[in-house]
Tab-separated table of C-alpha atoms and ligand atoms in Angstrom:
chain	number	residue	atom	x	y	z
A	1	UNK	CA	-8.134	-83.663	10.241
A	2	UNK	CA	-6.269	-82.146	13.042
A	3	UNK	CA	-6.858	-78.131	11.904
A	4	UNK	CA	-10.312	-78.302	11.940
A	5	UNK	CA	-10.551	-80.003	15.218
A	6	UNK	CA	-8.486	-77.798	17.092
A	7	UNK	CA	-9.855	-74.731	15.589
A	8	UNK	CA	-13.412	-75.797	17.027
A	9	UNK	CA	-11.549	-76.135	20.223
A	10	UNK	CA	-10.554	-72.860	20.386
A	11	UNK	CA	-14.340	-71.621	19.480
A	12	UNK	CA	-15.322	-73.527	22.062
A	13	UNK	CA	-12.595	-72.743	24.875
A	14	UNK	CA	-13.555	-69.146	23.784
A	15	UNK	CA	-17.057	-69.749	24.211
A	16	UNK	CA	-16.329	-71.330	27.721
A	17	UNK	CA	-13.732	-68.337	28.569
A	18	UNK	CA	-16.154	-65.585	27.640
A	19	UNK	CA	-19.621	-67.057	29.837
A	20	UNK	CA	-18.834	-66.544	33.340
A	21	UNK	CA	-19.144	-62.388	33.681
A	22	UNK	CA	-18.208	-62.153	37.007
A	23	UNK	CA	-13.957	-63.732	36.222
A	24	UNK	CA	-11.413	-61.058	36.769
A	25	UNK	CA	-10.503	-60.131	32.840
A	26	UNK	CA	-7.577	-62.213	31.854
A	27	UNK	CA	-5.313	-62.414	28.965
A	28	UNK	CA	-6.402	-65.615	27.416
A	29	UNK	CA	-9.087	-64.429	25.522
A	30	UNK	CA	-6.805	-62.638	22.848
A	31	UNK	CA	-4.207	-65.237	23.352
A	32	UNK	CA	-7.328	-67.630	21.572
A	33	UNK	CA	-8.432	-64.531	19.151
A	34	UNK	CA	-4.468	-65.426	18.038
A	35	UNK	CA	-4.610	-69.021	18.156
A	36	UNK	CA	-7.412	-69.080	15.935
A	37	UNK	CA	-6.155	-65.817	13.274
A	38	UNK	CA	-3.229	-69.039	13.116
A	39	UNK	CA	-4.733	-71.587	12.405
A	40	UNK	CA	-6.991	-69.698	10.369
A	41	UNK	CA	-3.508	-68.510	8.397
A	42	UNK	CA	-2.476	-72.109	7.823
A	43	UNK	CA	-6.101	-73.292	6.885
A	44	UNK	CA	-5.450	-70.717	3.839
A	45	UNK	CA	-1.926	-71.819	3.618
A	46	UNK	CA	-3.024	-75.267	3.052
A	47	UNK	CA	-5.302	-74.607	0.484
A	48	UNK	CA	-3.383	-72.811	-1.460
A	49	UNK	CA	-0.377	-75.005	-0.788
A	50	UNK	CA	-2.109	-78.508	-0.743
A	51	UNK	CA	-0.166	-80.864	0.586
A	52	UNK	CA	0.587	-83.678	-2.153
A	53	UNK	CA	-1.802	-86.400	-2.881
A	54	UNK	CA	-4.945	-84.495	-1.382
A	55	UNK	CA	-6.991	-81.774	-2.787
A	56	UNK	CA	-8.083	-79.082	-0.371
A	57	UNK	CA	-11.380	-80.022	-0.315
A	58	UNK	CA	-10.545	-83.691	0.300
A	59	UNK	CA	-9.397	-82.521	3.987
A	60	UNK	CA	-13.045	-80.757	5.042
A	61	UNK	CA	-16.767	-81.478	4.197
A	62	UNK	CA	-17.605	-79.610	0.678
A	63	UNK	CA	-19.670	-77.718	2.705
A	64	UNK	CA	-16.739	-75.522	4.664
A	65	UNK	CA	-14.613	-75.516	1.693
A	66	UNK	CA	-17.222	-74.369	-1.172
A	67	UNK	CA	-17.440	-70.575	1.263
A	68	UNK	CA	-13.720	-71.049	0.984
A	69	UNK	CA	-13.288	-71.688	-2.391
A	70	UNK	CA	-15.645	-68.555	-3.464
A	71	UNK	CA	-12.914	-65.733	-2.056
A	72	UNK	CA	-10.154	-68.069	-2.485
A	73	UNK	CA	-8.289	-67.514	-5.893
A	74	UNK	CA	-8.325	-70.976	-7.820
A	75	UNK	CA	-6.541	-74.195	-6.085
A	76	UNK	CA	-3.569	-74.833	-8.297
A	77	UNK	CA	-3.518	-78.755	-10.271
A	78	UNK	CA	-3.233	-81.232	-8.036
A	79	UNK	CA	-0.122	-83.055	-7.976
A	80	UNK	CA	-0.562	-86.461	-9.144
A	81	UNK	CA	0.796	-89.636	-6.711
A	82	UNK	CA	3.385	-91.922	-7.274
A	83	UNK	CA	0.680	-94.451	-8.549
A	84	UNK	CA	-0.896	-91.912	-11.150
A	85	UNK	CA	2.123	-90.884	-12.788
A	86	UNK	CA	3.319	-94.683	-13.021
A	87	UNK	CA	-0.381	-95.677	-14.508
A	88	UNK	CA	-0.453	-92.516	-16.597
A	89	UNK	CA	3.271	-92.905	-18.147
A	90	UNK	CA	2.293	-96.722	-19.310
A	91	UNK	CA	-1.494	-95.536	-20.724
A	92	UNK	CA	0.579	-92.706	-22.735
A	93	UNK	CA	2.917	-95.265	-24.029
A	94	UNK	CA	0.535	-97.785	-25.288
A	95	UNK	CA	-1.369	-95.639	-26.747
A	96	UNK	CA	1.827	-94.380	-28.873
A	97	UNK	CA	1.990	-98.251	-30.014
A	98	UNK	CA	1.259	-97.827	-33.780
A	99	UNK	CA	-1.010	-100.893	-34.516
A	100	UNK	CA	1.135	-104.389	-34.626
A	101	UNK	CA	0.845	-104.662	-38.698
A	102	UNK	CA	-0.989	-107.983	-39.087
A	103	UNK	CA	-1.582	-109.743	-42.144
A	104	UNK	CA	-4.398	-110.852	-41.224
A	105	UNK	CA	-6.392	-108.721	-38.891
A	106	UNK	CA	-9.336	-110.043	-37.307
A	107	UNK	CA	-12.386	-108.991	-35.262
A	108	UNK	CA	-12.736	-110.510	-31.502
A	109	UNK	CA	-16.367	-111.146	-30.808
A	110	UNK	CA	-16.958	-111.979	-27.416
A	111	UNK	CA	-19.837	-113.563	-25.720
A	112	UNK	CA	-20.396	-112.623	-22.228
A	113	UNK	CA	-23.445	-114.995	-21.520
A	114	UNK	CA	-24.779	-117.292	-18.254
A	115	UNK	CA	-24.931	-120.093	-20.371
A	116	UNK	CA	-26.473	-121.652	-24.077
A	117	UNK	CA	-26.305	-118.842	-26.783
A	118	UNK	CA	-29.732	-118.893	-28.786
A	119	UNK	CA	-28.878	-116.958	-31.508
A	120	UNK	CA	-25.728	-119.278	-32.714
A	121	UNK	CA	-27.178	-120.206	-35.696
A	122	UNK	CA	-27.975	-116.797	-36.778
A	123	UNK	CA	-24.306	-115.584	-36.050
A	124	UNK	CA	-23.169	-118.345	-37.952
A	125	UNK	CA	-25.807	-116.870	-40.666
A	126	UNK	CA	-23.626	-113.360	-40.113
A	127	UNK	CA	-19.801	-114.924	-40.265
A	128	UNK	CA	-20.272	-117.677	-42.826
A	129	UNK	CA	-17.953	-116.431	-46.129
A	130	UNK	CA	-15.967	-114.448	-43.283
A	131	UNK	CA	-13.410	-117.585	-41.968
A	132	UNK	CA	-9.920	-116.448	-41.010
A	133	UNK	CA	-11.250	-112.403	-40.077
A	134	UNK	CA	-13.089	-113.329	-36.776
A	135	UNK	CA	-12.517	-115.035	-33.799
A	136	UNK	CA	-15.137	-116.372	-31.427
A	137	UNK	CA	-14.878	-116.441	-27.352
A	138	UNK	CA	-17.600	-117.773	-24.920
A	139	UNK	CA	-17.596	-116.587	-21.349
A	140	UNK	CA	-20.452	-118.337	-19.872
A	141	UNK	CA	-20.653	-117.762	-15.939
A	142	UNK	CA	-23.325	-120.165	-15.104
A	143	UNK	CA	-23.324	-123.648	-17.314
A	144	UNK	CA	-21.163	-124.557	-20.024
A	145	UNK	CA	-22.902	-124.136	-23.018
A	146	UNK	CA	-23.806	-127.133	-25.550
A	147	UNK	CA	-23.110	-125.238	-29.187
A	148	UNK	CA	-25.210	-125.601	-32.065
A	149	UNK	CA	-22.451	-123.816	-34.193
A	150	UNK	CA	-19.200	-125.172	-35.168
A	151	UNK	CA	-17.871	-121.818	-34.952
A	152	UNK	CA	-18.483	-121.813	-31.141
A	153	UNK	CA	-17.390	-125.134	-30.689
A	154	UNK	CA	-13.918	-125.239	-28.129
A	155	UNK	CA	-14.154	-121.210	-27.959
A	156	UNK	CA	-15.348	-121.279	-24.671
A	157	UNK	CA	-12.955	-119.669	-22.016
A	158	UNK	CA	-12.087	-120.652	-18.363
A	159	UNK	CA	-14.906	-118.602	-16.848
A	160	UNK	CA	-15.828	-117.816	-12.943
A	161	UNK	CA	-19.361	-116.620	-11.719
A	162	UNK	CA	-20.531	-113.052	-12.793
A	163	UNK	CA	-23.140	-111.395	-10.366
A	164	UNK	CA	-25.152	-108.813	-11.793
A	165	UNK	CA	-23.734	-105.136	-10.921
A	166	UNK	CA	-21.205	-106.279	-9.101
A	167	UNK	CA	-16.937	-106.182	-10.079
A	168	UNK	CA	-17.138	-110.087	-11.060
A	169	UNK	CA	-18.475	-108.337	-14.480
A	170	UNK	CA	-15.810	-106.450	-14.761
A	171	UNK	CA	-13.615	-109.017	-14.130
A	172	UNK	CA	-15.099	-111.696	-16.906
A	173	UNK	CA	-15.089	-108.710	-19.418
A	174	UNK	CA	-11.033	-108.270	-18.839
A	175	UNK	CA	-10.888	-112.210	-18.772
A	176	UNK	CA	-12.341	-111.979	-22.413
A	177	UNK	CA	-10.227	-109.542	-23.724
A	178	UNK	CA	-7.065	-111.455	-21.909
A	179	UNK	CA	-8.079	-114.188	-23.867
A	180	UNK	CA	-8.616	-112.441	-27.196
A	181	UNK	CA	-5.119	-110.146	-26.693
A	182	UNK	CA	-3.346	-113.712	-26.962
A	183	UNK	CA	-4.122	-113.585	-30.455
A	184	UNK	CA	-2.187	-110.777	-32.075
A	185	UNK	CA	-4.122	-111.032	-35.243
A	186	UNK	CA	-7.321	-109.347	-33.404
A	187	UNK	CA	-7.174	-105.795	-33.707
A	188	UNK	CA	-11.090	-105.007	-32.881
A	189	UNK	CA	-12.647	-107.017	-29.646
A	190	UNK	CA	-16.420	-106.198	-29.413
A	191	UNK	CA	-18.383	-107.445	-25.826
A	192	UNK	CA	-21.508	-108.633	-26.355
A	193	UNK	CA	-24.601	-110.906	-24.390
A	194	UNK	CA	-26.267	-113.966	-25.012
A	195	UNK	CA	-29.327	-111.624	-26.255
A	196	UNK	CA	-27.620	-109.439	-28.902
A	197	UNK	CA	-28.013	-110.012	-32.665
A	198	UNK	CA	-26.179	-108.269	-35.525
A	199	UNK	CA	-28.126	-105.479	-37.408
A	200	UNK	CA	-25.703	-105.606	-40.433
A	201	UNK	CA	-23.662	-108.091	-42.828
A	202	UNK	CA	-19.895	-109.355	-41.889
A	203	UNK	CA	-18.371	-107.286	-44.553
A	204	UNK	CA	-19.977	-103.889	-43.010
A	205	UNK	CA	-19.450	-104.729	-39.686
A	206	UNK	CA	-15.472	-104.937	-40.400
A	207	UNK	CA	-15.073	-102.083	-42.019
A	208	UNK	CA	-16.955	-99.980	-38.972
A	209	UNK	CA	-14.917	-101.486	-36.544
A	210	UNK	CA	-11.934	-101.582	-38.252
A	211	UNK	CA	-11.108	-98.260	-40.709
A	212	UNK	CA	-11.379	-96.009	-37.777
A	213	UNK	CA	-9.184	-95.334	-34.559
A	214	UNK	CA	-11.967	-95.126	-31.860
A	215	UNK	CA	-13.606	-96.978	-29.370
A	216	UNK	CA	-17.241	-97.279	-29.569
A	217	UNK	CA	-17.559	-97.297	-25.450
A	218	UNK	CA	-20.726	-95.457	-24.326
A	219	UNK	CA	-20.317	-92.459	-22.329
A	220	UNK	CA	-21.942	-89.441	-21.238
A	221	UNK	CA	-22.680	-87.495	-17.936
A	222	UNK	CA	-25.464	-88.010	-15.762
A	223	UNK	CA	-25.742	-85.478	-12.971
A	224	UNK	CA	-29.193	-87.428	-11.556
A	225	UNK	CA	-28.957	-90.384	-8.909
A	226	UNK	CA	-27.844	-93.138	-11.847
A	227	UNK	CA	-24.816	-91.150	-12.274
A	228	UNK	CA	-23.280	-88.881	-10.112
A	229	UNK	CA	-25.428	-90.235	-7.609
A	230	UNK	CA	-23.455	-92.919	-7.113
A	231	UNK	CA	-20.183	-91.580	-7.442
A	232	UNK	CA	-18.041	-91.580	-3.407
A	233	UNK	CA	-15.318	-89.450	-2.206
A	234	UNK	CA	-13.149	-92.991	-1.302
A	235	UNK	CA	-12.334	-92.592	-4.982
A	236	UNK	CA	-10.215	-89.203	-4.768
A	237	UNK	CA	-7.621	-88.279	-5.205
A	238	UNK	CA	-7.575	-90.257	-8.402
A	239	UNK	CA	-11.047	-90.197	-9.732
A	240	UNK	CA	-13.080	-86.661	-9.094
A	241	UNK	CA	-16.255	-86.412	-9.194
A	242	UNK	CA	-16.122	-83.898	-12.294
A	243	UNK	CA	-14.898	-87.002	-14.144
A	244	UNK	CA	-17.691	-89.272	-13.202
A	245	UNK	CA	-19.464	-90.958	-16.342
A	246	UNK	CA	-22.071	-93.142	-17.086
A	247	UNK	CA	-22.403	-96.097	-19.611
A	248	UNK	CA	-23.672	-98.935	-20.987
A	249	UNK	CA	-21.020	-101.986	-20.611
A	250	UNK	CA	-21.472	-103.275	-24.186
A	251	UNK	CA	-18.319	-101.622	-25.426
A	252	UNK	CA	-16.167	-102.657	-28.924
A	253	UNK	CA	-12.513	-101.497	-28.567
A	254	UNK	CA	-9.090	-101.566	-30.219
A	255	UNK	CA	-6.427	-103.217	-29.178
A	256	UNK	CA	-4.233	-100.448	-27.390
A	257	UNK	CA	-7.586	-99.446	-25.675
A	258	UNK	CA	-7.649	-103.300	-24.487
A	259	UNK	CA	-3.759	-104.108	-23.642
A	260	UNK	CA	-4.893	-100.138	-21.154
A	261	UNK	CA	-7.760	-102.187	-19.656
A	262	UNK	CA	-5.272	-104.922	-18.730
A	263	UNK	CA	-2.813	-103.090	-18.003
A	264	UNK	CA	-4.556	-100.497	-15.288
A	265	UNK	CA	-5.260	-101.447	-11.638
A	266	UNK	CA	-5.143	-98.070	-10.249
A	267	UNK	CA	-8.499	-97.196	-10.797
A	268	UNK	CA	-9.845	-100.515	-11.203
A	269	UNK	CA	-9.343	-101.053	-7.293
A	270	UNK	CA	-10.985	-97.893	-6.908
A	271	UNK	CA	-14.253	-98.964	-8.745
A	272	UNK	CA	-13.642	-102.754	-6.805
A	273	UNK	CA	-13.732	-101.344	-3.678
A	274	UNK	CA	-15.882	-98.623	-3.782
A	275	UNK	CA	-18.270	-99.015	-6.885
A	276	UNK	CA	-20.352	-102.300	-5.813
A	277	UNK	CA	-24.422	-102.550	-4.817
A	278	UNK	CA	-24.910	-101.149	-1.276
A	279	UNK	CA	-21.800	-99.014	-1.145
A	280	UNK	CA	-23.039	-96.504	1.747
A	281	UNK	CA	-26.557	-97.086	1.217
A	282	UNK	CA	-26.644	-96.545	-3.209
A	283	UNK	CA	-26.016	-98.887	-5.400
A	284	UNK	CA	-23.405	-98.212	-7.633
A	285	UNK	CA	-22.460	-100.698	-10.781
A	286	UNK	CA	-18.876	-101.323	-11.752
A	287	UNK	CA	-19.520	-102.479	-15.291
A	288	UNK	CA	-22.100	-98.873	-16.096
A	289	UNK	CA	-19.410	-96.539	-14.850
A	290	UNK	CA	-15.486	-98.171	-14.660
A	291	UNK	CA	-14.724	-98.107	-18.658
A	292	UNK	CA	-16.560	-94.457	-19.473
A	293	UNK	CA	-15.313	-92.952	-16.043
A	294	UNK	CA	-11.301	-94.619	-17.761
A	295	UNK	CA	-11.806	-93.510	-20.521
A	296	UNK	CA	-12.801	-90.388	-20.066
A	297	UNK	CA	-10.308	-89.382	-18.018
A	298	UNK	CA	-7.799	-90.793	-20.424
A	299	UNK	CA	-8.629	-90.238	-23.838
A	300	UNK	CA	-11.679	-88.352	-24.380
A	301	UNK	CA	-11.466	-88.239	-27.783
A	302	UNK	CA	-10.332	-91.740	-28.217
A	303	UNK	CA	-14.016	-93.239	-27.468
A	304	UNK	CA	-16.992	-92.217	-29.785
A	305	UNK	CA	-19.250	-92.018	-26.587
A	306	UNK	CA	-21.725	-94.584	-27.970
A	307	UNK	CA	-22.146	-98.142	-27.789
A	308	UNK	CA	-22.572	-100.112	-31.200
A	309	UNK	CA	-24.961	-102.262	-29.608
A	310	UNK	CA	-28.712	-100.319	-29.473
A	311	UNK	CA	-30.774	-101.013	-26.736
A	312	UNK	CA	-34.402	-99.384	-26.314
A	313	UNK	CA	-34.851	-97.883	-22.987
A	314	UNK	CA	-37.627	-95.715	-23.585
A	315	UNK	CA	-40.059	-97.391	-21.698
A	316	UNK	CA	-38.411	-95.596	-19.057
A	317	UNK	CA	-38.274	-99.246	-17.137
A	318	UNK	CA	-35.625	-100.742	-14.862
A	319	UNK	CA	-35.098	-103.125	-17.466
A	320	UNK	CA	-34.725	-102.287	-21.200
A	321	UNK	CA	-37.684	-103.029	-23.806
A	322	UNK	CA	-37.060	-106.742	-24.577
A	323	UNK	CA	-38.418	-108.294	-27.707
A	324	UNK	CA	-40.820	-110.907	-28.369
A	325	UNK	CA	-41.219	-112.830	-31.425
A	326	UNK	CA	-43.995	-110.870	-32.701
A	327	UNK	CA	-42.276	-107.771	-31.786
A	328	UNK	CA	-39.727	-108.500	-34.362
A	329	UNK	CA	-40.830	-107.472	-37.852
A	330	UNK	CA	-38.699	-106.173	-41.324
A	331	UNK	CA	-39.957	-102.825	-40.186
A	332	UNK	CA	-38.399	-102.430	-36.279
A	333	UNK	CA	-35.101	-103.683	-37.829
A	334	UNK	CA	-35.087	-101.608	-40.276
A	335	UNK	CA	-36.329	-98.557	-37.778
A	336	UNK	CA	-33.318	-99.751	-35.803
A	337	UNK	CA	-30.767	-99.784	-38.311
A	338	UNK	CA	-31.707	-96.600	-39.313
A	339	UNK	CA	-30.918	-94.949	-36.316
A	340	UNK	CA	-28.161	-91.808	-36.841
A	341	UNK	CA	-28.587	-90.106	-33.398
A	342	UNK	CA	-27.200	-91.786	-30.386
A	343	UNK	CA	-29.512	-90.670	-27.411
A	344	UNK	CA	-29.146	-90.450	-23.478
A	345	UNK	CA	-31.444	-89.794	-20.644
A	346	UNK	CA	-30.268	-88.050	-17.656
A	347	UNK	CA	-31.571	-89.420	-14.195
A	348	UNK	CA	-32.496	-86.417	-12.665
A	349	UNK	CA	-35.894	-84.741	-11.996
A	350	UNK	CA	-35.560	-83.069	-15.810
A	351	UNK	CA	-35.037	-86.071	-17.449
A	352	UNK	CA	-32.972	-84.417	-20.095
A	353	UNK	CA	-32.472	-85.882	-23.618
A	354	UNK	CA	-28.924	-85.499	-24.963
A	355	UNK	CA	-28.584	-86.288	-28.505
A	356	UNK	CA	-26.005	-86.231	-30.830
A	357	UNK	CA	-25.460	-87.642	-34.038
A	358	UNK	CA	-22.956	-90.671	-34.897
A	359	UNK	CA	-19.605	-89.275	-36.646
A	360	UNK	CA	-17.521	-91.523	-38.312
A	361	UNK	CA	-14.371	-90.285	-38.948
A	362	UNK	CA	-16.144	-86.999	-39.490
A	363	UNK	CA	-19.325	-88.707	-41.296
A	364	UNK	CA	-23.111	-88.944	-39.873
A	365	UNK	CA	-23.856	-92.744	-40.224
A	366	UNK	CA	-26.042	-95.189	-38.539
A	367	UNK	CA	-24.932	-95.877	-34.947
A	368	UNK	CA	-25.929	-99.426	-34.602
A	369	UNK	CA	-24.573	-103.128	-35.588
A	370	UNK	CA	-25.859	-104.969	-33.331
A	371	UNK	CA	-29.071	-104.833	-30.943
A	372	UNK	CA	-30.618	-106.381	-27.626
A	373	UNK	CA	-32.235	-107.450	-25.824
A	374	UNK	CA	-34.162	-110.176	-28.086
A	375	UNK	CA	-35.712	-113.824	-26.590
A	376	UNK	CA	-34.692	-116.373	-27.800
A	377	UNK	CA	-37.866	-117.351	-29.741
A	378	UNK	CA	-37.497	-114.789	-31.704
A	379	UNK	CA	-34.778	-116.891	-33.825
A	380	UNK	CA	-37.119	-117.828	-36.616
A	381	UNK	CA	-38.325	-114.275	-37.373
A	382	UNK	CA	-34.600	-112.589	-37.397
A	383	UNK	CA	-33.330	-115.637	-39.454
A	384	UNK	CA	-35.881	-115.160	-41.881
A	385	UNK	CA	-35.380	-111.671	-42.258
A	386	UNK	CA	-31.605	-111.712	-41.813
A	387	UNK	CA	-30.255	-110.999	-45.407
A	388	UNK	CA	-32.894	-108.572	-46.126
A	389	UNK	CA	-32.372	-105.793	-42.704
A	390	UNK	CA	-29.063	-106.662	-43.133
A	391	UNK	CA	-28.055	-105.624	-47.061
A	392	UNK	CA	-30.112	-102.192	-46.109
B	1	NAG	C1	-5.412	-92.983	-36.690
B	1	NAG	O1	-4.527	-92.263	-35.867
B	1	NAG	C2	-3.305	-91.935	-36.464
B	1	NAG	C3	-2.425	-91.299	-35.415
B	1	NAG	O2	-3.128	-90.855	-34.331
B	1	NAG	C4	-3.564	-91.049	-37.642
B	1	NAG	O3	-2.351	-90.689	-38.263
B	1	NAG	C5	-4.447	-91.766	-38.629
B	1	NAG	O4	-4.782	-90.936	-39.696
B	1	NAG	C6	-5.723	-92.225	-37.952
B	1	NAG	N1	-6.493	-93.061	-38.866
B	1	NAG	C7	-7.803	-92.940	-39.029
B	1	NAG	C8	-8.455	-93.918	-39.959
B	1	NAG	O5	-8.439	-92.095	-38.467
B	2	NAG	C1	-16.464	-87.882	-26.546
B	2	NAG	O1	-16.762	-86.956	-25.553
B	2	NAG	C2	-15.652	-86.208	-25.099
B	2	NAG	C3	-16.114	-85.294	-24.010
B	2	NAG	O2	-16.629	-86.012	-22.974
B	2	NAG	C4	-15.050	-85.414	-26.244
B	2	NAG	O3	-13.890	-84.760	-25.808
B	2	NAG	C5	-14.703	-86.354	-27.368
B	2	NAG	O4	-14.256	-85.630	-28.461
B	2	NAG	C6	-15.911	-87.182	-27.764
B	2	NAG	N1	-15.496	-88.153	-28.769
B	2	NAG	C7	-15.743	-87.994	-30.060
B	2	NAG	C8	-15.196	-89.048	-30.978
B	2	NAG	O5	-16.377	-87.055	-30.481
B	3	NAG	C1	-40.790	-97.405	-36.808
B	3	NAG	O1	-40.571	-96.008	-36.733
B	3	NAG	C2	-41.731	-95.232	-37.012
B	3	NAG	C3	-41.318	-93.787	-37.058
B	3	NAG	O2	-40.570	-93.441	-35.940
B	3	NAG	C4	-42.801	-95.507	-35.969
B	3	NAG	O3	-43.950	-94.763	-36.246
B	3	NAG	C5	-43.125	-97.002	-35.974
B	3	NAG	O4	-44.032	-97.293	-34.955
B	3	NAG	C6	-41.853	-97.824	-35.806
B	3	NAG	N1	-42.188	-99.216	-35.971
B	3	NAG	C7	-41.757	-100.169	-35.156
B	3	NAG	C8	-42.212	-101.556	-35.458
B	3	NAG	O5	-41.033	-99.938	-34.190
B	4	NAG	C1	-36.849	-109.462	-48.811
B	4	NAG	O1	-36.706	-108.514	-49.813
B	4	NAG	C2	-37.145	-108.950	-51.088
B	4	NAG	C3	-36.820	-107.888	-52.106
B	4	NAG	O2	-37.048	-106.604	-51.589
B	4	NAG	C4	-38.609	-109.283	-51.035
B	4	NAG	O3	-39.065	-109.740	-52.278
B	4	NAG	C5	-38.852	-110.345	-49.969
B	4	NAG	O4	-40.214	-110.589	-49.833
B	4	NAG	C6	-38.270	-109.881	-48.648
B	4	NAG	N1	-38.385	-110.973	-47.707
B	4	NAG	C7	-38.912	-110.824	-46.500
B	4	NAG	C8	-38.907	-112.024	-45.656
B	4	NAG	O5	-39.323	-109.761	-46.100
């Protein structure tokens, strides 16, 4: 901060020098002309040497340095800190792990919810037959739930408050997966709400989640408002803004991908501190941009870049569609589950549509096994039509 500062000095000394006409010439004037060529010298010399932990262009406004960068050759890589190379030595190392051979591998299905879970009965519909290759977890933030399914009974976990877009969401999601690492058998943990159902049987379900190496966290890039919009500069060094992503939180991951979430606070303190509603004047939301920013950043090709769980934003609301009982007929399940393309909406003035279609391992499939956001008297309907959408 000092360079630039003193070089407007000397403008303005030189400014001050120059005015009054009628001064005797004196020497100072080139004295500044070489003040400035200096510190001009070592403004170059710092770019192209950055000093460690800061890119150039963290030192100035973008605005000086993007002049700068365009007769500048190309900044070199930045040199990581102590903290990055620490956090990135452990994420390569875990993600080495070859998977702990279990005998008896299981699926964690967690329930992030405020409180009861309407659709118990119709999960129990989905895991009945399926004992010993699940295991249930409640998070509920609000009230303690009373459970209508024995399967949820005594699977709720010690939970704190959640606020809506704020780190405490974060924080219950690793909470979850704490929980469900404890149990070396799971080898899949999928997040999901209070309003989610399951748009497939057990058996398929397993064998998505289970004969494949990826992630299913959403991701993509967003260059409007809703993404990069609300990325800050209190994140470099360690998070650029070319790294920024955008996602929905209902992620299913493996278990190396979980012990990394547990296992990183580097760059959760940077989304804690400076990803939260109101951070200089945006809103930005820790649990739409922590995991795909991660991730991203640390193995791209480890996540599938869509989330499992379908939701329909295309009412272009603030708030996605949400269904009503006589929303819910054979024929929108059926239109869900037969849904190949996974689809995102940038949040700038273009609006553009990015889709691509679901690989897995190498194969277009359906993208979907579960869906939101449903009420909860829509029970009736989805358990009536349960074993027919779902044997599709
Ligand atoms: C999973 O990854 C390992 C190593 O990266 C690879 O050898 C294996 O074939 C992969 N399995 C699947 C199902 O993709
Ligand atoms: C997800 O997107 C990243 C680029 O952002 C890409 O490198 C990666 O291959 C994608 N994942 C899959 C499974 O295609
Ligand atoms: C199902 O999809 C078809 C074709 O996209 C559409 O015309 C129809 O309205 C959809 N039905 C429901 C109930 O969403
Ligand atoms: C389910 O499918 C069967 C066979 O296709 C059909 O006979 C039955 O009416 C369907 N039930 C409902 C509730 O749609």
């Amino acid at each position: 901060m000092k360079i630039p500062k003193a070089w407007w000095l000397g403008i303005g000394e030189m400014q001050v020098m120059l005015a009054p006409r009628h001064r005797p010439p004196s020497r100072r004037p080139l004295w500044i002309i070489i003040l400035v060529s200096l510190v001009c010298v070592s403004l170059i010399g710092a770019y192209v040497y950055p000093p460690r932990q800061h890119t150039p262009c963290y030192l100035f406004s973008s605005s000086v340095c993007s002049p700068l960068k365009q007769w500048l050759p190309p900044a070199p890589a930045r040199v990581f800190t102590d903290d990055e190379i620490a956090a990135r030595v452990v994420i390569k190392d875990i993600l080495d792990i070859p998977n702990i051979q279990s005998k008896n591998p299981k699926i964690a299905f967690m329930f992030l919810t405020p409180g009861r879970l309407p659709f118990e009965k119709l999960w129990e519909k989905f895991f009945r037959g399926h004992e010993g290759r699940f295991s249930i977890y409640v998070h509920a933030s609000k009230e303690r739930p009373e459970h209508e399914s024995p399967l949820f009974m005594n699977r709720d976990i010690r939970s704190e408050k959640v606020s809506w877009g704020k780190i405490t969401m974060v924080d219950a999601e690793k909470r979850l997966l704490a929980n469900a690492l404890l149990d070396t058998d799971n080898q899949h943990f999928v997040l999901l709400s209070d309003s989610c159902v399951p748009l497939h049987d057990f058996d398929y379900v397993y064998s998505y989640l289970m004969d494949i190496n990826i992630s299913f966290i959403d991701c993509f890039e967003d260059p409007g408002p809703h993404g990069a919009g609300r990325y800050s500069d209190h994140m470099l060094p360690e998070i650029e803004k070319k790294d920024w992503r955008k996602g929905a939180q209902w992620f299913s991951m493996k278990r190396q991908h979980a012990l990394i979430v547990l296992a990183d606070t580097l760059y959760y303190l940077k989304f804690k501190h400076f990803c939260k509603p109101g951070m200089e004047g945006r809103n930005c939301y820790a649990d739409e941009h922590y995991l795909p920013t991660f991730f991203h950043m640390i193995d791209p090709s480890g996540i599938a870049n869509w989330s499992v769980t379908h939701v329909d934003w295309s009412e272009g609301k603030w708030h996605p569609r949400a269904y009503r009982a006589q929303d819910v007929t054979f024929e929108l399940l059926k239109n869900i589950t037969s849904i190949d393309e996974s689809m995102h909406v940038t949040s700038d003035a273009k609006k553009e549509v990015q889709r691509k279609p679901c690989l897995w391992n190498g194969l277009k499939r359906p993208c979907y096994l579960f869906a939101r956001k449903f009420y909860p008297e829509t029970l009736d309907n989805l358990m009536q039509y349960f074993s027919n959408y779902t044997s599709m």
